[in-house]
Amino acid sequence: MRIPPYYQRPSWQRFFSGMVIGGMISWCIFLYIFGVWQEENAKLIRKQENDIAELKNDIKIWQEDYEELNNRNLGKITIQKINIKIINWEKYKLDEFSVFETEEDVRIDIKMVLAKDLETVAKSKDLIKKIIENKPIKIYDKRYKLKVREMVIFTTLTVELEIQFAE
């Protein structure tokens, strides 16, 4: 078996040389297009890396500012609400309306702490306690006094009271 002698015919020589030249031209076009695409993609990746670095830096700055503002505002938190609860009113067989009225009277007595910052209220905790405990309460012609069991100071001032007979 023998390979036919195509190299001797000029038409075949032109065909093969055209294939070789066409292959080289297409290879050059492919390299050019691929190189341009790679360069564009490399630029895009570098730009995105820079954007990500800037955004991370911005996030860090915003978080630091946010934490600083939170710390600054934490010192300026004020009392928004007052909750009063008498815990042992069943022991003296008092009705709920009398207990509600007593709680409202105490709330009115210490209303001055509303809209005050926590530091001021915490410093005047003993004064608030004395205001509550030194006021006698009269329910059904009997005199009672209140004793502070627990006082929680945050945005809501929560006071748990115990009622006792006045001596």
PDB file of C-alpha atoms in Angstrom:
ATOM      1  CA  MET A   1       0.000   0.000   0.000  1.00  0.00           C
ATOM      2  CA  ARG A   2       1.302   3.309  -1.023  1.00  0.00           C
ATOM      3  CA  ILE A   3       0.386   6.949  -0.305  1.00  0.00           C
ATOM      4  CA  PRO A   4      -0.694   8.699  -3.493  1.00  0.00           C
ATOM      5  CA  PRO A   5       1.729  11.343  -4.659  1.00  0.00           C
ATOM      6  CA  TYR A   6      -0.453  14.432  -4.057  1.00  0.00           C
ATOM      7  CA  TYR A   7       2.580  16.596  -3.486  1.00  0.00           C
ATOM      8  CA  GLN A   8       3.321  16.590  -7.192  1.00  0.00           C
ATOM      9  CA  ARG A   9      -0.014  18.072  -8.264  1.00  0.00           C
ATOM     10  CA  PRO A  10      -0.242  21.879  -7.972  1.00  0.00           C
ATOM     11  CA  SER A  11      -3.940  21.884  -7.087  1.00  0.00           C
ATOM     12  CA  TRP A  12      -3.304  19.686  -4.057  1.00  0.00           C
ATOM     13  CA  GLN A  13      -0.269  21.760  -3.121  1.00  0.00           C
ATOM     14  CA  ARG A  14      -2.415  24.909  -3.157  1.00  0.00           C
ATOM     15  CA  PHE A  15      -5.120  23.150  -1.135  1.00  0.00           C
ATOM     16  CA  PHE A  16      -2.681  21.993   1.570  1.00  0.00           C
ATOM     17  CA  SER A  17      -0.802  25.304   1.632  1.00  0.00           C
ATOM     18  CA  GLY A  18      -4.198  27.090   1.881  1.00  0.00           C
ATOM     19  CA  MET A  19      -5.101  24.829   4.809  1.00  0.00           C
ATOM     20  CA  VAL A  20      -1.801  25.590   6.532  1.00  0.00           C
ATOM     21  CA  ILE A  21      -2.077  29.341   5.925  1.00  0.00           C
ATOM     22  CA  GLY A  22      -5.766  29.331   6.947  1.00  0.00           C
ATOM     23  CA  GLY A  23      -4.912  27.401  10.111  1.00  0.00           C
ATOM     24  CA  MET A  24      -2.182  29.885  10.979  1.00  0.00           C
ATOM     25  CA  ILE A  25      -4.459  32.889  10.324  1.00  0.00           C
ATOM     26  CA  SER A  26      -7.290  31.362  12.357  1.00  0.00           C
ATOM     27  CA  TRP A  27      -4.808  30.547  15.132  1.00  0.00           C
ATOM     28  CA  CYS A  28      -3.643  34.196  15.146  1.00  0.00           C
ATOM     29  CA  ILE A  29      -7.262  35.434  15.233  1.00  0.00           C
ATOM     30  CA  PHE A  30      -8.045  33.015  18.060  1.00  0.00           C
ATOM     31  CA  LEU A  31      -5.012  34.189  20.050  1.00  0.00           C
ATOM     32  CA  TYR A  32      -5.953  37.847  19.477  1.00  0.00           C
ATOM     33  CA  ILE A  33      -9.599  37.400  20.516  1.00  0.00           C
ATOM     34  CA  PHE A  34      -8.675  35.179  23.471  1.00  0.00           C
ATOM     35  CA  GLY A  35      -6.020  37.688  24.572  1.00  0.00           C
ATOM     36  CA  VAL A  36      -8.473  40.604  24.354  1.00  0.00           C
ATOM     37  CA  TRP A  37     -11.091  38.676  26.346  1.00  0.00           C
ATOM     38  CA  GLN A  38      -8.564  37.670  28.970  1.00  0.00           C
ATOM     39  CA  GLU A  39      -7.338  41.238  29.278  1.00  0.00           C
ATOM     40  CA  GLU A  40     -10.907  42.540  29.702  1.00  0.00           C
ATOM     41  CA  ASN A  41     -11.665  39.855  32.263  1.00  0.00           C
ATOM     42  CA  ALA A  42      -8.439  40.581  34.140  1.00  0.00           C
ATOM     43  CA  LYS A  43      -9.361  44.305  34.239  1.00  0.00           C
ATOM     44  CA  LEU A  44     -12.853  43.446  35.466  1.00  0.00           C
ATOM     45  CA  ILE A  45     -11.479  41.157  38.181  1.00  0.00           C
ATOM     46  CA  ARG A  46      -8.995  43.819  39.337  1.00  0.00           C
ATOM     47  CA  LYS A  47     -11.772  46.439  39.400  1.00  0.00           C
ATOM     48  CA  GLN A  48     -14.045  44.124  41.387  1.00  0.00           C
ATOM     49  CA  GLU A  49     -11.231  43.318  43.833  1.00  0.00           C
ATOM     50  CA  ASN A  50     -10.665  47.044  44.371  1.00  0.00           C
ATOM     51  CA  ASP A  51     -14.403  47.629  44.828  1.00  0.00           C
ATOM     52  CA  ILE A  52     -14.606  44.782  47.344  1.00  0.00           C
ATOM     53  CA  ALA A  53     -11.630  46.138  49.276  1.00  0.00           C
ATOM     54  CA  GLU A  54     -13.181  49.632  49.339  1.00  0.00           C
ATOM     55  CA  LEU A  55     -16.555  48.283  50.441  1.00  0.00           C
ATOM     56  CA  LYS A  56     -14.971  46.204  53.204  1.00  0.00           C
ATOM     57  CA  ASN A  57     -13.126  49.300  54.372  1.00  0.00           C
ATOM     58  CA  ASP A  58     -16.367  51.316  54.262  1.00  0.00           C
ATOM     59  CA  ILE A  59     -18.161  48.604  56.229  1.00  0.00           C
ATOM     60  CA  LYS A  60     -15.428  48.655  58.853  1.00  0.00           C
ATOM     61  CA  ILE A  61     -15.668  52.455  59.150  1.00  0.00           C
ATOM     62  CA  TRP A  62     -19.480  52.345  59.371  1.00  0.00           C
ATOM     63  CA  GLN A  63     -19.370  49.622  62.010  1.00  0.00           C
ATOM     64  CA  GLU A  64     -16.887  51.590  64.105  1.00  0.00           C
ATOM     65  CA  ASP A  65     -19.072  54.714  63.834  1.00  0.00           C
ATOM     66  CA  TYR A  66     -22.178  52.680  64.647  1.00  0.00           C
ATOM     67  CA  GLU A  67     -20.556  51.150  67.731  1.00  0.00           C
ATOM     68  CA  GLU A  68     -19.333  54.570  68.862  1.00  0.00           C
ATOM     69  CA  LEU A  69     -22.814  56.060  68.450  1.00  0.00           C
ATOM     70  CA  ASN A  70     -24.341  53.116  70.309  1.00  0.00           C
ATOM     71  CA  ASN A  71     -21.915  53.562  73.187  1.00  0.00           C
ATOM     72  CA  ARG A  72     -22.556  57.300  73.256  1.00  0.00           C
ATOM     73  CA  ASN A  73     -26.337  56.827  73.131  1.00  0.00           C
ATOM     74  CA  LEU A  74     -26.266  54.059  75.725  1.00  0.00           C
ATOM     75  CA  GLY A  75     -25.203  56.677  78.239  1.00  0.00           C
ATOM     76  CA  LYS A  76     -28.163  58.821  77.214  1.00  0.00           C
ATOM     77  CA  ILE A  77     -30.900  56.187  77.405  1.00  0.00           C
ATOM     78  CA  THR A  78     -33.928  57.506  79.209  1.00  0.00           C
ATOM     79  CA  ILE A  79     -36.745  55.996  81.221  1.00  0.00           C
ATOM     80  CA  GLN A  80     -39.693  55.503  78.872  1.00  0.00           C
ATOM     81  CA  LYS A  81     -42.186  53.651  81.064  1.00  0.00           C
ATOM     82  CA  ILE A  82     -42.880  52.874  84.713  1.00  0.00           C
ATOM     83  CA  ASN A  83     -44.249  49.482  85.777  1.00  0.00           C
ATOM     84  CA  ILE A  84     -45.513  49.068  89.360  1.00  0.00           C
ATOM     85  CA  LYS A  85     -46.571  45.681  90.717  1.00  0.00           C
ATOM     86  CA  ILE A  86     -47.852  44.877  94.200  1.00  0.00           C
ATOM     87  CA  ILE A  87     -47.044  41.226  94.773  1.00  0.00           C
ATOM     88  CA  ASN A  88     -48.831  40.220  98.011  1.00  0.00           C
ATOM     89  CA  TRP A  89     -52.230  41.924  97.802  1.00  0.00           C
ATOM     90  CA  GLU A  90     -54.126  38.593  98.069  1.00  0.00           C
ATOM     91  CA  LYS A  91     -52.749  38.105 101.587  1.00  0.00           C
ATOM     92  CA  TYR A  92     -54.720  41.142 102.834  1.00  0.00           C
ATOM     93  CA  LYS A  93     -57.808  40.241 100.759  1.00  0.00           C
ATOM     94  CA  LEU A  94     -57.767  43.449  98.763  1.00  0.00           C
ATOM     95  CA  ASP A  95     -59.735  43.798  95.565  1.00  0.00           C
ATOM     96  CA  GLU A  96     -58.018  44.349  92.253  1.00  0.00           C
ATOM     97  CA  PHE A  97     -59.391  47.863  91.788  1.00  0.00           C
ATOM     98  CA  SER A  98     -57.864  49.052  95.078  1.00  0.00           C
ATOM     99  CA  VAL A  99     -54.557  47.498  94.097  1.00  0.00           C
ATOM    100  CA  PHE A 100     -54.765  49.184  90.692  1.00  0.00           C
ATOM    101  CA  GLU A 101     -55.481  52.568  92.302  1.00  0.00           C
ATOM    102  CA  THR A 102     -52.560  52.120  94.700  1.00  0.00           C
ATOM    103  CA  GLU A 103     -50.236  51.224  91.815  1.00  0.00           C
ATOM    104  CA  GLU A 104     -51.425  54.298  89.903  1.00  0.00           C
ATOM    105  CA  ASP A 105     -50.831  56.538  92.958  1.00  0.00           C
ATOM    106  CA  VAL A 106     -47.272  55.234  93.252  1.00  0.00           C
ATOM    107  CA  ARG A 107     -46.747  55.685  89.501  1.00  0.00           C
ATOM    108  CA  ILE A 108     -47.919  59.314  89.797  1.00  0.00           C
ATOM    109  CA  ASP A 109     -45.621  59.875  92.812  1.00  0.00           C
ATOM    110  CA  ILE A 110     -42.520  58.735  90.928  1.00  0.00           C
ATOM    111  CA  LYS A 111     -43.534  60.133  87.537  1.00  0.00           C
ATOM    112  CA  MET A 112     -40.693  62.643  87.789  1.00  0.00           C
ATOM    113  CA  VAL A 113     -38.232  59.944  86.601  1.00  0.00           C
ATOM    114  CA  LEU A 114     -39.853  59.716  83.157  1.00  0.00           C
ATOM    115  CA  ALA A 115     -37.580  61.034  80.404  1.00  0.00           C
ATOM    116  CA  LYS A 116     -34.586  61.121  82.780  1.00  0.00           C
ATOM    117  CA  ASP A 117     -31.413  59.358  81.758  1.00  0.00           C
ATOM    118  CA  LEU A 118     -30.532  56.062  83.411  1.00  0.00           C
ATOM    119  CA  GLU A 119     -27.518  57.416  85.251  1.00  0.00           C
ATOM    120  CA  THR A 120     -29.580  60.083  87.020  1.00  0.00           C
ATOM    121  CA  VAL A 121     -32.313  57.609  87.957  1.00  0.00           C
ATOM    122  CA  ALA A 122     -29.762  55.080  89.208  1.00  0.00           C
ATOM    123  CA  LYS A 123     -28.182  57.748  91.425  1.00  0.00           C
ATOM    124  CA  SER A 124     -31.580  58.705  92.831  1.00  0.00           C
ATOM    125  CA  LYS A 125     -32.685  55.118  93.446  1.00  0.00           C
ATOM    126  CA  ASP A 126     -32.701  55.590  97.237  1.00  0.00           C
ATOM    127  CA  LEU A 127     -34.825  58.726  96.907  1.00  0.00           C
ATOM    128  CA  ILE A 128     -37.386  56.872  94.802  1.00  0.00           C
ATOM    129  CA  LYS A 129     -37.428  54.063  97.348  1.00  0.00           C
ATOM    130  CA  LYS A 130     -38.019  56.522 100.208  1.00  0.00           C
ATOM    131  CA  ILE A 131     -40.800  58.307  98.276  1.00  0.00           C
ATOM    132  CA  ILE A 132     -42.613  55.004  97.862  1.00  0.00           C
ATOM    133  CA  GLU A 133     -42.042  53.648 101.364  1.00  0.00           C
ATOM    134  CA  ASN A 134     -42.802  56.848 103.325  1.00  0.00           C
ATOM    135  CA  LYS A 135     -46.251  57.436 101.871  1.00  0.00           C
ATOM    136  CA  PRO A 136     -49.066  55.722 103.834  1.00  0.00           C
ATOM    137  CA  ILE A 137     -51.869  54.164 101.811  1.00  0.00           C
ATOM    138  CA  LYS A 138     -55.472  54.075 102.999  1.00  0.00           C
ATOM    139  CA  ILE A 139     -57.679  51.282 101.665  1.00  0.00           C
ATOM    140  CA  TYR A 140     -61.115  50.569 103.245  1.00  0.00           C
ATOM    141  CA  ASP A 141     -60.321  52.658 106.333  1.00  0.00           C
ATOM    142  CA  LYS A 142     -57.155  50.669 106.989  1.00  0.00           C
ATOM    143  CA  ARG A 143     -53.699  52.123 106.715  1.00  0.00           C
ATOM    144  CA  TYR A 144     -51.022  50.279 104.777  1.00  0.00           C
ATOM    145  CA  LYS A 145     -47.461  50.991 103.861  1.00  0.00           C
ATOM    146  CA  LEU A 146     -45.487  49.812 100.883  1.00  0.00           C
ATOM    147  CA  LYS A 147     -42.066  48.211 100.905  1.00  0.00           C
ATOM    148  CA  VAL A 148     -39.886  48.004  97.818  1.00  0.00           C
ATOM    149  CA  ARG A 149     -38.863  44.403  97.127  1.00  0.00           C
ATOM    150  CA  GLU A 150     -37.184  44.850  93.782  1.00  0.00           C
ATOM    151  CA  MET A 151     -36.354  47.761  91.512  1.00  0.00           C
ATOM    152  CA  VAL A 152     -35.064  47.285  87.965  1.00  0.00           C
ATOM    153  CA  ILE A 153     -33.842  50.388  86.177  1.00  0.00           C
ATOM    154  CA  PHE A 154     -33.585  50.367  82.400  1.00  0.00           C
ATOM    155  CA  THR A 155     -35.737  51.956  79.700  1.00  0.00           C
ATOM    156  CA  THR A 156     -38.637  50.653  81.757  1.00  0.00           C
ATOM    157  CA  LEU A 157     -38.504  51.291  85.504  1.00  0.00           C
ATOM    158  CA  THR A 158     -39.963  48.164  87.102  1.00  0.00           C
ATOM    159  CA  VAL A 159     -40.775  48.250  90.811  1.00  0.00           C
ATOM    160  CA  GLU A 160     -42.125  45.290  92.798  1.00  0.00           C
ATOM    161  CA  LEU A 161     -43.818  46.317  96.004  1.00  0.00           C
ATOM    162  CA  GLU A 162     -44.990  44.476  99.067  1.00  0.00           C
ATOM    163  CA  ILE A 163     -47.921  45.833 101.033  1.00  0.00           C
ATOM    164  CA  GLN A 164     -47.981  45.751 104.858  1.00  0.00           C
ATOM    165  CA  PHE A 165     -50.118  47.100 107.666  1.00  0.00           C
ATOM    166  CA  ALA A 166     -48.934  50.471 108.885  1.00  0.00           C
ATOM    167  CA  GLU A 167     -47.798  50.425 112.487  1.00  0.00           C
TER     168      GLU A 167
END
